[in-house]
Each structure stands twice: as C-alpha cells, then as structure tokens.
C-alpha cells in the first residue's frame, strides 16, 4: 500500500464536526434512519471519546471545544442528562459518562461531576445476574453481552479510582473473570456474544446459556473494555490486574489466528469463507486500536501485536475509505446487531442473522473506533 495520506482523514474528521450539531450529529446513522434527534447514547459517547483522545495527543483545542459544546448542551447545571432514563437500566447509557471525567478535569464545570454521580448511582443499583454481573438492560434481564462490559466497566473503574477510594474494584475484576469462566470458548479462545443466566431465551443454548456465534464488534468492545479498565485501574501490577492483562493479551493472540491477509477481520471472524460473510470495519478498527494502544501503554509486550494493529488500520483504509464526489467516506460498518428480545425473534444469534443487518457508511460505531485507531497510528508514524 502506498504511504497513507493522513491529511484527507484530518479533513474527514473536521467535516464531521463542522456538519454536526449537538441535536443532529451526522455520524449517528442509526438515529437518522429512525427519524430521531440525538439524545444520550453510547454511539455519540464513542465519537466524543475519539475526539477527546485526539485532543489529548494533539492538544488541538478544536477537539476539546467541540466535545465540551456537545456534552454541555445536554447536561443541566444540576447534573440532569437530557435523554437519559435511569429506570431503563441500560448499561449502554453509562458509556457516554466516560467523557465527563476528562471534561470535568479540563473545564472544572461542576455539572459534569454531578452528572458523573448521577450515572454512578445507576452503576451501584444496576440489576445483576445470579453470578453478579450487570444485566445488559431491563428489557434484557439476566443477560450479559460482551458489549456491556465496555459500556460499564471502564467507567466504573475510573469512578472508583477517582472518587470512591477504589472500594469496589474487586467487583469490577470479578465481573470480567465471570465472563472468562462462562463465555470463553476453549477451542478458539474467542468469547460468545451473549449469555442468559436463566437459560430461557430463544437464542440461548439450554445447557450453557450461551449464544451461538462470535460477533466481531462484540469481541472488539470486550477487548476495549479490558484495555481501558486496565489503563484506568489504580492497582497496576496486582494479582487481579495481571489476570485481566492475561485475558486481554490472550484474546489478541487468539484474534491474530483469524486476521485476514488484508489486515481486517470478518463479521463472524471464525467463518471467513461461509455464506455472505464480509470484512467489517468497526470491529477491525476496535482491534486495531486495542493492539496499537495496548502496546503503547505497555500492557502488550509483543511487537508483532502492534504490527498487526497497524496492518488492520491500513487494511480498513485500503478497502473501505474512499472519496465520492469529493467527499471522503468510511464504508463496511455493520449498523447494529443484538440478541432478542422475544419480540424480535429474527435476532437469534445465527450466522444468517449477523449477515442480515444493514451495512452502512459513516456511522459512529465505525467512525469512532476508526478515529481512535487513527490517533494511535499517528503516534507510531510520527
């Protein structure tokens, strides 16, 4: 591949900010398709996090300014968050709160601290499975999805370390270790998308409670959950920290076995030649980020893992980053995938289901991780 022209990516990011408002961000394709304005959800949280990481490494004020504008718009002075409903017990809604630690530190706005406390109240009261893990949502009772570990645990760890004297970090580690014990496949080293602790859902195996397949983006979210939690943890080097580090490292090596020669991974990573399987952007970008940042932050110590991350990022650029009508676009993004509920029997965790969800351009679930990976790539390239 020819030398990557990063100026076009910089312009792409600038365009995303310029064309977005706090009410209607151009990157939230899921909300746009539903005819809704943006509220408070993990999709926007992922994008704002990417901009804040760009600010952290570049110190370019435009990224901080946009992030502050975006979050300030939806948070009242008393910490009330517009569009946030605690009684949904939706662990996805915690994700956006991660950005408030950074914004509170940089801007000193008390509204951000109050909003953090508001979200933490959900964390401590979140319903749990009998094993002790957070439910994914009230509409998904007794279920653990890999996605949810990313949405909740890094926030939980940072709050504990920053404001609560780390009183509950054993609980955080325990939830990860439960997932390793229950959801990890001993043959591939990969983790199943979901687990129903009651073993009643139509998509769950009646003996194990597990869903049927591995989904790339869920594996990616879980990878980032471990990476970010490790980097936020105050007990680096402890026995529990080292256990989680081993889980993270083992997953990266397991994923390397399924990395395509292009550098990317397939939507269902262990079935590359089956049916309509395709190389998918968002999950690949998440692993590119995990591999590069994991090495930079000295959690991963194998240089070949960093190299695999660079290869993955370049693979996305080669296959899915293109210009049409003078406009840069990022394609190959799975819009959404989930398991159930009962009223959605199509979401059954089958291979065919994961192939059936729309593939879109420029959605934040792909763009956010792509920018995160781009930031790490720049740190290596420069």
mmCIF file of C-alpha atoms in Angstrom:
data_model
loop_
_atom_site.group_PDB
_atom_site.id
_atom_site.type_symbol
_atom_site.label_atom_id
_atom_site.label_comp_id
_atom_site.label_asym_id
_atom_site.label_seq_id
_atom_site.Cartn_x
_atom_site.Cartn_y
_atom_site.Cartn_z
ATOM 1 C CA UNK A 1 0.000 0.000 0.000
ATOM 2 C CA UNK A 2 1.251 3.494 -0.824
ATOM 3 C CA UNK A 3 2.059 5.883 2.013
ATOM 4 C CA UNK A 4 -1.165 6.848 3.744
ATOM 5 C CA UNK A 5 -2.247 10.439 3.130
ATOM 6 C CA UNK A 6 -3.434 11.368 6.612
ATOM 7 C CA UNK A 7 -4.445 14.885 5.597
ATOM 8 C CA UNK A 8 -7.610 13.513 3.992
ATOM 9 C CA UNK A 9 -8.507 11.776 7.258
ATOM 10 C CA UNK A 10 -7.916 15.001 9.181
ATOM 11 C CA UNK A 11 -10.265 16.765 6.772
ATOM 12 C CA UNK A 12 -12.825 13.976 7.172
ATOM 13 C CA UNK A 13 -12.822 14.458 10.960
ATOM 14 C CA UNK A 14 -13.114 18.231 10.564
ATOM 15 C CA UNK A 15 -16.079 17.770 8.236
ATOM 16 C CA UNK A 16 -17.836 15.508 10.751
ATOM 17 C CA UNK A 17 -17.563 18.214 13.406
ATOM 18 C CA UNK A 18 -18.426 21.102 11.084
ATOM 19 C CA UNK A 19 -21.556 19.416 9.724
ATOM 20 C CA UNK A 20 -22.813 18.234 13.117
ATOM 21 C CA UNK A 21 -24.855 19.974 15.766
ATOM 22 C CA UNK A 22 -25.474 18.752 19.301
ATOM 23 C CA UNK A 23 -29.003 17.792 18.277
ATOM 24 C CA UNK A 24 -28.206 16.241 14.913
ATOM 25 C CA UNK A 25 -24.720 14.743 14.622
ATOM 26 C CA UNK A 26 -24.076 13.471 11.107
ATOM 27 C CA UNK A 27 -22.411 10.317 12.428
ATOM 28 C CA UNK A 28 -25.436 8.804 14.203
ATOM 29 C CA UNK A 29 -26.850 6.930 11.224
ATOM 30 C CA UNK A 30 -28.987 4.696 13.438
ATOM 31 C CA UNK A 31 -30.900 7.658 14.881
ATOM 32 C CA UNK A 32 -31.115 9.355 11.487
ATOM 33 C CA UNK A 33 -32.700 6.264 9.935
ATOM 34 C CA UNK A 34 -35.222 6.196 12.772
ATOM 35 C CA UNK A 35 -36.028 9.886 12.188
ATOM 36 C CA UNK A 36 -34.858 10.827 15.685
ATOM 37 C CA UNK A 37 -32.618 13.531 17.061
ATOM 38 C CA UNK A 38 -29.628 12.526 19.106
ATOM 39 C CA UNK A 39 -30.157 12.128 22.831
ATOM 40 C CA UNK A 40 -27.834 10.320 25.230
ATOM 41 C CA UNK A 41 -26.441 7.089 23.894
ATOM 42 C CA UNK A 42 -23.259 5.087 23.612
ATOM 43 C CA UNK A 43 -22.879 5.855 19.887
ATOM 44 C CA UNK A 44 -22.301 9.558 20.443
ATOM 45 C CA UNK A 45 -20.239 8.753 23.510
ATOM 46 C CA UNK A 46 -17.832 6.754 21.366
ATOM 47 C CA UNK A 47 -17.400 9.631 18.917
ATOM 48 C CA UNK A 48 -16.786 12.219 21.628
ATOM 49 C CA UNK A 49 -14.252 9.914 23.246
ATOM 50 C CA UNK A 50 -12.381 9.694 19.941
ATOM 51 C CA UNK A 51 -12.253 13.489 19.702
ATOM 52 C CA UNK A 52 -11.024 13.778 23.282
ATOM 53 C CA UNK A 53 -8.246 11.273 22.606
ATOM 54 C CA UNK A 54 -7.256 13.341 19.574
ATOM 55 C CA UNK A 55 -7.122 16.375 21.841
ATOM 56 C CA UNK A 56 -5.047 14.505 24.407
ATOM 57 C CA UNK A 57 -2.347 13.682 21.882
ATOM 58 C CA UNK A 58 -2.503 16.759 19.606
ATOM 59 C CA UNK A 59 -3.582 19.466 22.107
ATOM 60 C CA UNK A 60 -5.605 20.974 19.256
ATOM 61 C CA UNK A 61 -8.323 22.974 21.019
ATOM 62 C CA UNK A 62 -10.920 22.367 18.291
ATOM 63 C CA UNK A 63 -11.449 18.811 19.518
ATOM 64 C CA UNK A 64 -11.907 19.806 23.147
ATOM 65 C CA UNK A 65 -14.130 22.729 22.175
ATOM 66 C CA UNK A 66 -16.477 20.526 20.168
ATOM 67 C CA UNK A 67 -16.607 17.814 22.845
ATOM 68 C CA UNK A 68 -17.402 20.374 25.550
ATOM 69 C CA UNK A 69 -20.062 22.035 23.392
ATOM 70 C CA UNK A 70 -21.648 18.666 22.631
ATOM 71 C CA UNK A 71 -21.872 17.463 26.233
ATOM 72 C CA UNK A 72 -22.639 20.842 27.805
ATOM 73 C CA UNK A 73 -25.696 21.085 25.551
ATOM 74 C CA UNK A 74 -27.366 18.009 27.056
ATOM 75 C CA UNK A 75 -26.340 18.298 30.718
ATOM 76 C CA UNK A 76 -28.119 20.741 33.039
ATOM 77 C CA UNK A 77 -26.433 22.592 35.865
ATOM 78 C CA UNK A 78 -27.830 20.112 38.396
ATOM 79 C CA UNK A 79 -26.313 17.165 36.514
ATOM 80 C CA UNK A 80 -29.534 16.048 34.860
ATOM 81 C CA UNK A 81 -28.807 14.471 31.482
ATOM 82 C CA UNK A 82 -31.302 15.149 28.712
ATOM 83 C CA UNK A 83 -32.469 11.870 27.165
ATOM 84 C CA UNK A 84 -31.089 9.681 29.943
ATOM 85 C CA UNK A 85 -33.537 7.367 31.736
ATOM 86 C CA UNK A 86 -32.067 5.527 34.676
ATOM 87 C CA UNK A 87 -35.011 3.172 35.051
ATOM 88 C CA UNK A 88 -34.210 1.586 31.691
ATOM 89 C CA UNK A 89 -31.221 0.009 33.474
ATOM 90 C CA UNK A 90 -29.429 0.184 30.164
ATOM 91 C CA UNK A 91 -25.705 -0.336 30.676
ATOM 92 C CA UNK A 92 -25.091 1.237 27.245
ATOM 93 C CA UNK A 93 -26.098 4.578 28.744
ATOM 94 C CA UNK A 94 -23.072 4.591 31.029
ATOM 95 C CA UNK A 95 -20.624 4.765 28.102
ATOM 96 C CA UNK A 96 -21.026 8.488 27.420
ATOM 97 C CA UNK A 97 -20.171 9.211 31.022
ATOM 98 C CA UNK A 98 -16.542 8.235 30.452
ATOM 99 C CA UNK A 99 -16.006 11.517 28.637
ATOM 100 C CA UNK A 100 -17.217 13.515 31.618
ATOM 101 C CA UNK A 101 -14.176 12.584 33.697
ATOM 102 C CA UNK A 102 -11.972 14.248 31.082
ATOM 103 C CA UNK A 103 -14.244 17.237 30.599
ATOM 104 C CA UNK A 104 -14.626 17.796 34.336
ATOM 105 C CA UNK A 105 -10.868 17.701 34.762
ATOM 106 C CA UNK A 106 -10.257 20.133 31.912
ATOM 107 C CA UNK A 107 -13.171 22.558 32.297
ATOM 108 C CA UNK A 108 -13.925 22.312 36.039
ATOM 109 C CA UNK A 109 -17.661 22.510 35.276
ATOM 110 C CA UNK A 110 -19.485 21.145 38.300
ATOM 111 C CA UNK A 111 -22.358 19.965 36.110
ATOM 112 C CA UNK A 112 -20.064 17.249 34.772
ATOM 113 C CA UNK A 113 -19.202 15.996 38.269
ATOM 114 C CA UNK A 114 -22.903 15.949 39.182
ATOM 115 C CA UNK A 115 -23.707 14.011 36.009
ATOM 116 C CA UNK A 116 -20.967 11.514 36.882
ATOM 117 C CA UNK A 117 -22.562 10.966 40.273
ATOM 118 C CA UNK A 118 -25.932 10.518 38.595
ATOM 119 C CA UNK A 119 -24.557 7.803 36.300
ATOM 120 C CA UNK A 120 -22.656 6.136 39.124
ATOM 121 C CA UNK A 121 -25.926 5.790 41.010
ATOM 122 C CA UNK A 122 -27.142 3.596 38.149
ATOM 123 C CA UNK A 123 -23.967 1.512 38.305
ATOM 124 C CA UNK A 124 -24.329 0.734 42.010
ATOM 125 C CA UNK A 125 -28.024 -0.094 41.630
ATOM 126 C CA UNK A 126 -27.834 -1.916 38.285
ATOM 127 C CA UNK A 127 -29.682 -5.276 38.409
ATOM 128 C CA UNK A 128 -27.392 -8.307 38.309
ATOM 129 C CA UNK A 129 -27.362 -11.915 37.222
ATOM 130 C CA UNK A 130 -27.025 -14.612 39.842
ATOM 131 C CA UNK A 131 -23.285 -14.684 39.068
ATOM 132 C CA UNK A 132 -23.003 -10.993 39.981
ATOM 133 C CA UNK A 133 -22.703 -9.404 36.529
ATOM 134 C CA UNK A 134 -24.704 -6.382 35.418
ATOM 135 C CA UNK A 135 -27.797 -7.018 33.326
ATOM 136 C CA UNK A 136 -27.411 -5.625 29.829
ATOM 137 C CA UNK A 137 -30.728 -3.739 30.015
ATOM 138 C CA UNK A 138 -34.080 -4.020 31.783
ATOM 139 C CA UNK A 139 -35.502 -5.405 28.519
ATOM 140 C CA UNK A 140 -32.688 -7.990 28.510
ATOM 141 C CA UNK A 141 -32.999 -9.349 32.082
ATOM 142 C CA UNK A 142 -30.414 -11.781 33.428
ATOM 143 C CA UNK A 143 -28.306 -11.368 30.294
ATOM 144 C CA UNK A 144 -24.643 -10.483 29.874
ATOM 145 C CA UNK A 145 -23.480 -9.236 26.470
ATOM 146 C CA UNK A 146 -19.821 -8.617 25.712
ATOM 147 C CA UNK A 147 -20.794 -5.104 24.581
ATOM 148 C CA UNK A 148 -21.951 -4.268 28.087
ATOM 149 C CA UNK A 149 -18.542 -4.845 29.647
ATOM 150 C CA UNK A 150 -17.203 -1.995 27.510
ATOM 151 C CA UNK A 151 -20.133 0.277 28.247
ATOM 152 C CA UNK A 152 -19.938 -0.036 32.015
ATOM 153 C CA UNK A 153 -16.712 -1.357 33.482
ATOM 154 C CA UNK A 154 -14.137 1.300 32.444
ATOM 155 C CA UNK A 155 -16.495 3.995 33.788
ATOM 156 C CA UNK A 156 -16.947 2.011 36.996
ATOM 157 C CA UNK A 157 -13.175 1.632 37.429
ATOM 158 C CA UNK A 158 -12.428 5.306 36.770
ATOM 159 C CA UNK A 159 -15.121 6.465 39.185
ATOM 160 C CA UNK A 160 -13.841 4.118 41.874
ATOM 161 C CA UNK A 161 -10.256 5.265 41.370
ATOM 162 C CA UNK A 162 -11.123 8.975 41.175
ATOM 163 C CA UNK A 163 -13.935 9.481 43.670
ATOM 164 C CA UNK A 164 -14.501 6.352 45.783
ATOM 165 C CA UNK A 165 -11.078 5.275 47.084
ATOM 166 C CA UNK A 166 -11.245 2.142 44.879
ATOM 167 C CA UNK A 167 -13.635 0.449 47.309
ATOM 168 C CA UNK A 168 -15.369 -1.705 44.683
ATOM 169 C CA UNK A 169 -12.620 -2.660 42.264
ATOM 170 C CA UNK A 170 -12.840 -6.332 43.299
ATOM 171 C CA UNK A 171 -16.388 -6.305 41.921
ATOM 172 C CA UNK A 172 -15.134 -4.966 38.592
ATOM 173 C CA UNK A 173 -12.493 -7.638 38.225
ATOM 174 C CA UNK A 174 -14.946 -10.334 39.303
ATOM 175 C CA UNK A 175 -17.350 -9.416 36.510
ATOM 176 C CA UNK A 176 -14.575 -9.824 33.933
ATOM 177 C CA UNK A 177 -13.453 -13.121 35.420
ATOM 178 C CA UNK A 178 -17.038 -14.425 35.358
ATOM 179 C CA UNK A 179 -17.148 -13.691 31.627
ATOM 180 C CA UNK A 180 -13.885 -15.561 31.118
ATOM 181 C CA UNK A 181 -15.215 -18.557 33.036
ATOM 182 C CA UNK A 182 -18.617 -18.673 31.353
ATOM 183 C CA UNK A 183 -18.347 -17.119 27.884
ATOM 184 C CA UNK A 184 -14.883 -18.041 26.593
ATOM 185 C CA UNK A 185 -14.611 -20.800 24.016
ATOM 186 C CA UNK A 186 -11.752 -23.139 24.909
ATOM 187 C CA UNK A 187 -11.081 -24.128 21.293
ATOM 188 C CA UNK A 188 -10.802 -20.731 19.558
ATOM 189 C CA UNK A 189 -10.034 -18.509 22.537
ATOM 190 C CA UNK A 190 -12.893 -16.236 21.440
ATOM 191 C CA UNK A 191 -15.909 -15.183 23.506
ATOM 192 C CA UNK A 192 -19.557 -15.735 22.638
ATOM 193 C CA UNK A 193 -21.672 -12.618 22.096
ATOM 194 C CA UNK A 194 -24.196 -13.202 24.861
ATOM 195 C CA UNK A 195 -25.114 -15.260 27.928
ATOM 196 C CA UNK A 196 -28.530 -15.808 29.507
ATOM 197 C CA UNK A 197 -28.001 -16.834 33.120
ATOM 198 C CA UNK A 198 -31.555 -18.200 33.285
ATOM 199 C CA UNK A 199 -31.057 -20.219 30.067
ATOM 200 C CA UNK A 200 -34.556 -19.342 28.894
ATOM 201 C CA UNK A 201 -34.083 -17.055 25.892
ATOM 202 C CA UNK A 202 -34.792 -18.496 22.457
ATOM 203 C CA UNK A 203 -31.279 -17.660 21.287
ATOM 204 C CA UNK A 204 -29.539 -19.297 24.260
ATOM 205 C CA UNK A 205 -28.233 -22.843 24.453
ATOM 206 C CA UNK A 206 -30.374 -24.641 27.032
ATOM 207 C CA UNK A 207 -27.386 -26.186 28.799
ATOM 208 C CA UNK A 208 -24.830 -23.364 28.669
ATOM 209 C CA UNK A 209 -26.985 -20.240 28.252
ATOM 210 C CA UNK A 210 -24.624 -19.039 25.523
ATOM 211 C CA UNK A 211 -25.493 -17.548 22.148
ATOM 212 C CA UNK A 212 -24.402 -19.447 19.066
ATOM 213 C CA UNK A 213 -21.715 -17.303 17.456
ATOM 214 C CA UNK A 214 -18.832 -14.912 17.858
ATOM 215 C CA UNK A 215 -19.559 -11.390 16.609
ATOM 216 C CA UNK A 216 -16.595 -9.234 15.668
ATOM 217 C CA UNK A 217 -17.731 -5.916 17.125
ATOM 218 C CA UNK A 218 -18.807 -7.506 20.420
ATOM 219 C CA UNK A 219 -15.374 -9.117 20.684
ATOM 220 C CA UNK A 220 -13.909 -5.696 19.969
ATOM 221 C CA UNK A 221 -15.970 -3.958 22.635
ATOM 222 C CA UNK A 222 -14.844 -6.603 25.111
ATOM 223 C CA UNK A 223 -11.231 -6.082 24.079
ATOM 224 C CA UNK A 224 -11.523 -2.325 24.643
ATOM 225 C CA UNK A 225 -13.318 -2.963 27.938
ATOM 226 C CA UNK A 226 -10.285 -4.808 29.223
ATOM 227 C CA UNK A 227 -7.781 -2.339 27.760
ATOM 228 C CA UNK A 228 -9.489 0.758 29.132
ATOM 229 C CA UNK A 229 -10.161 -0.822 32.526
ATOM 230 C CA UNK A 230 -6.514 -1.880 32.815
ATOM 231 C CA UNK A 231 -5.376 1.642 31.981
ATOM 232 C CA UNK A 232 -7.786 3.225 34.490
ATOM 233 C CA UNK A 233 -7.054 0.771 37.310
ATOM 234 C CA UNK A 234 -5.169 2.152 40.341
ATOM 235 C CA UNK A 235 -3.609 -1.237 41.228
ATOM 236 C CA UNK A 236 -1.463 -1.849 38.156
ATOM 237 C CA UNK A 237 0.656 -4.940 38.728
ATOM 238 C CA UNK A 238 -1.643 -6.518 41.306
ATOM 239 C CA UNK A 239 -2.693 -10.171 41.019
ATOM 240 C CA UNK A 240 -6.144 -9.258 39.714
ATOM 241 C CA UNK A 241 -4.734 -6.667 37.309
ATOM 242 C CA UNK A 242 -2.296 -9.235 35.927
ATOM 243 C CA UNK A 243 -5.110 -11.751 35.483
ATOM 244 C CA UNK A 244 -7.094 -9.244 33.440
ATOM 245 C CA UNK A 245 -3.953 -8.358 31.484
ATOM 246 C CA UNK A 246 -3.525 -12.035 30.593
ATOM 247 C CA UNK A 247 -7.159 -12.227 29.457
ATOM 248 C CA UNK A 248 -6.601 -9.182 27.236
ATOM 249 C CA UNK A 249 -3.333 -10.487 25.812
ATOM 250 C CA UNK A 250 -4.732 -13.961 25.178
ATOM 251 C CA UNK A 251 -7.656 -12.521 23.226
ATOM 252 C CA UNK A 252 -5.324 -10.512 20.985
ATOM 253 C CA UNK A 253 -3.292 -13.606 20.121
ATOM 254 C CA UNK A 254 -6.497 -15.591 19.526
ATOM 255 C CA UNK A 255 -7.739 -12.908 17.139
ATOM 256 C CA UNK A 256 -4.466 -12.993 15.201
ATOM 257 C CA UNK A 257 -5.329 -16.538 14.123
ATOM 258 C CA UNK A 258 -8.368 -15.164 12.274
ATOM 259 C CA UNK A 259 -6.880 -11.968 10.818
ATOM 260 C CA UNK A 260 -7.349 -11.842 7.053
ATOM 261 C CA UNK A 261 -4.355 -11.209 4.798
ATOM 262 C CA UNK A 262 -5.867 -7.766 4.150
ATOM 263 C CA UNK A 263 -5.367 -6.966 7.828
ATOM 264 C CA UNK A 264 -9.104 -6.929 8.552
ATOM 265 C CA UNK A 265 -11.427 -9.364 10.304
ATOM 266 C CA UNK A 266 -14.756 -10.838 9.198
ATOM 267 C CA UNK A 267 -18.140 -10.031 10.713
ATOM 268 C CA UNK A 268 -18.204 -13.577 12.123
ATOM 269 C CA UNK A 269 -14.439 -13.943 12.476
ATOM 270 C CA UNK A 270 -14.074 -17.715 12.654
ATOM 271 C CA UNK A 271 -16.130 -18.393 9.482
ATOM 272 C CA UNK A 272 -14.366 -16.303 6.818
ATOM 273 C CA UNK A 273 -15.459 -18.381 3.836
ATOM 274 C CA UNK A 274 -19.031 -19.058 4.840
ATOM 275 C CA UNK A 275 -22.028 -17.580 3.050
ATOM 276 C CA UNK A 276 -22.205 -13.809 2.839
ATOM 277 C CA UNK A 277 -19.575 -13.148 5.487
ATOM 278 C CA UNK A 278 -17.672 -9.903 4.908
ATOM 279 C CA UNK A 279 -14.724 -7.914 6.169
ATOM 280 C CA UNK A 280 -16.189 -5.478 8.714
ATOM 281 C CA UNK A 281 -14.894 -2.027 9.585
ATOM 282 C CA UNK A 282 -15.980 -1.258 13.138
ATOM 283 C CA UNK A 283 -14.703 -4.424 14.775
ATOM 284 C CA UNK A 284 -11.476 -4.273 12.809
ATOM 285 C CA UNK A 285 -10.944 -0.663 13.888
ATOM 286 C CA UNK A 286 -11.527 -1.576 17.523
ATOM 287 C CA UNK A 287 -8.912 -4.308 17.360
ATOM 288 C CA UNK A 288 -6.514 -2.011 15.503
ATOM 289 C CA UNK A 289 -6.895 0.430 18.398
ATOM 290 C CA UNK A 290 -6.620 -2.282 21.044
ATOM 291 C CA UNK A 291 -3.439 -3.693 19.551
ATOM 292 C CA UNK A 292 -1.694 -0.376 18.995
ATOM 293 C CA UNK A 293 -2.727 1.281 22.253
ATOM 294 C CA UNK A 294 -2.227 -1.916 24.206
ATOM 295 C CA UNK A 295 1.401 -1.946 23.081
ATOM 296 C CA UNK A 296 1.899 1.805 23.592
ATOM 297 C CA UNK A 297 0.599 1.637 27.169
ATOM 298 C CA UNK A 298 2.838 -1.369 27.915
ATOM 299 C CA UNK A 299 0.055 -3.850 28.520
ATOM 300 C CA UNK A 300 1.028 -5.833 25.427
ATOM 301 C CA UNK A 301 4.739 -6.525 25.076
ATOM 302 C CA UNK A 302 4.891 -8.379 21.751
ATOM 303 C CA UNK A 303 5.872 -6.073 18.840
ATOM 304 C CA UNK A 304 4.041 -8.333 16.380
ATOM 305 C CA UNK A 305 0.775 -7.350 18.061
ATOM 306 C CA UNK A 306 1.438 -3.671 17.414
ATOM 307 C CA UNK A 307 2.291 -4.583 13.819
ATOM 308 C CA UNK A 308 -0.993 -6.445 13.474
ATOM 309 C CA UNK A 309 -2.796 -3.319 14.645
ATOM 310 C CA UNK A 310 -1.058 -1.160 12.058
ATOM 311 C CA UNK A 311 -1.893 -3.728 9.380
ATOM 312 C CA UNK A 312 -5.543 -3.719 10.441
ATOM 313 C CA UNK A 313 -5.794 0.066 10.280
ATOM 314 C CA UNK A 314 -4.172 0.200 6.851
ATOM 315 C CA UNK A 315 -6.454 -2.610 5.689
ATOM 316 C CA UNK A 316 -9.530 -0.528 6.527
ATOM 317 C CA UNK A 317 -8.104 2.456 4.647
ATOM 318 C CA UNK A 318 -7.331 0.297 1.629
ATOM 319 C CA UNK A 319 -10.724 -1.392 1.417
ATOM 320 C CA UNK A 320 -13.319 0.978 2.824
ATOM 321 C CA UNK A 321 -12.002 4.540 2.929
ATOM 322 C CA UNK A 322 -12.874 6.212 -0.358
ATOM 323 C CA UNK A 323 -13.807 9.509 -1.970
ATOM 324 C CA UNK A 324 -17.009 10.017 -3.930
ATOM 325 C CA UNK A 325 -17.956 13.410 -5.322
ATOM 326 C CA UNK A 326 -15.111 14.977 -3.423
ATOM 327 C CA UNK A 327 -16.365 13.608 -0.104
ATOM 328 C CA UNK A 328 -14.442 11.060 1.940
ATOM 329 C CA UNK A 329 -16.486 8.199 3.356
ATOM 330 C CA UNK A 330 -15.944 5.136 5.547
ATOM 331 C CA UNK A 331 -17.891 2.058 4.456
ATOM 332 C CA UNK A 332 -18.267 -1.545 5.624
ATOM 333 C CA UNK A 333 -19.849 -0.765 9.000
ATOM 334 C CA UNK A 334 -22.432 -3.130 10.490
ATOM 335 C CA UNK A 335 -25.211 -0.811 11.626
ATOM 336 C CA UNK A 336 -26.366 -2.838 14.636
ATOM 337 C CA UNK A 337 -26.620 -6.391 15.955
ATOM 338 C CA UNK A 338 -28.150 -7.870 19.077
ATOM 339 C CA UNK A 339 -29.885 -10.856 20.652
ATOM 340 C CA UNK A 340 -33.665 -10.794 21.010
ATOM 341 C CA UNK A 341 -35.742 -9.725 22.896
ATOM 342 C CA UNK A 342 -38.660 -12.144 22.473
ATOM 343 C CA UNK A 343 -40.496 -9.701 20.240
ATOM 344 C CA UNK A 344 -37.524 -9.787 17.832
ATOM 345 C CA UNK A 345 -37.112 -13.497 17.025
ATOM 346 C CA UNK A 346 -35.086 -12.555 13.936
ATOM 347 C CA UNK A 347 -32.231 -11.625 16.289
ATOM 348 C CA UNK A 348 -31.499 -15.247 17.101
ATOM 349 C CA UNK A 349 -27.687 -15.195 17.111
ATOM 350 C CA UNK A 350 -27.438 -17.333 13.983
ATOM 351 C CA UNK A 351 -24.792 -16.770 11.342
ATOM 352 C CA UNK A 352 -27.563 -15.776 8.929
ATOM 353 C CA UNK A 353 -28.785 -13.144 11.379
ATOM 354 C CA UNK A 354 -25.393 -11.423 11.592
ATOM 355 C CA UNK A 355 -25.313 -11.324 7.801
ATOM 356 C CA UNK A 356 -28.783 -9.761 7.621
ATOM 357 C CA UNK A 357 -28.136 -6.474 9.419
ATOM 358 C CA UNK A 358 -27.521 -3.387 7.227
ATOM 359 C CA UNK A 359 -24.024 -2.371 6.185
ATOM 360 C CA UNK A 360 -23.667 1.421 6.227
ATOM 361 C CA UNK A 361 -21.225 4.282 5.714
ATOM 362 C CA UNK A 362 -20.003 6.862 8.230
ATOM 363 C CA UNK A 363 -21.824 5.563 11.302
ATOM 364 C CA UNK A 364 -20.131 6.433 14.602
ATOM 365 C CA UNK A 365 -19.902 2.799 15.687
ATOM 366 C CA UNK A 366 -17.303 2.505 12.933
ATOM 367 C CA UNK A 367 -16.078 6.089 12.649
ATOM 368 C CA UNK A 368 -15.388 6.489 16.382
ATOM 369 C CA UNK A 369 -13.157 3.401 16.628
ATOM 370 C CA UNK A 370 -11.545 4.339 13.300
ATOM 371 C CA UNK A 371 -10.554 7.740 14.705
ATOM 372 C CA UNK A 372 -9.263 6.095 17.883
ATOM 373 C CA UNK A 373 -7.145 3.760 15.752
ATOM 374 C CA UNK A 374 -6.033 6.657 13.554
ATOM 375 C CA UNK A 375 -4.836 8.528 16.623
ATOM 376 C CA UNK A 376 -2.733 5.531 17.688
ATOM 377 C CA UNK A 377 -1.423 5.084 14.144
ATOM 378 C CA UNK A 378 -0.284 8.708 14.075
ATOM 379 C CA UNK A 379 1.599 8.267 17.328
ATOM 380 C CA UNK A 380 3.547 5.415 15.745
ATOM 381 C CA UNK A 381 4.027 7.111 12.363
ATOM 382 C CA UNK A 382 5.263 10.335 13.942
#
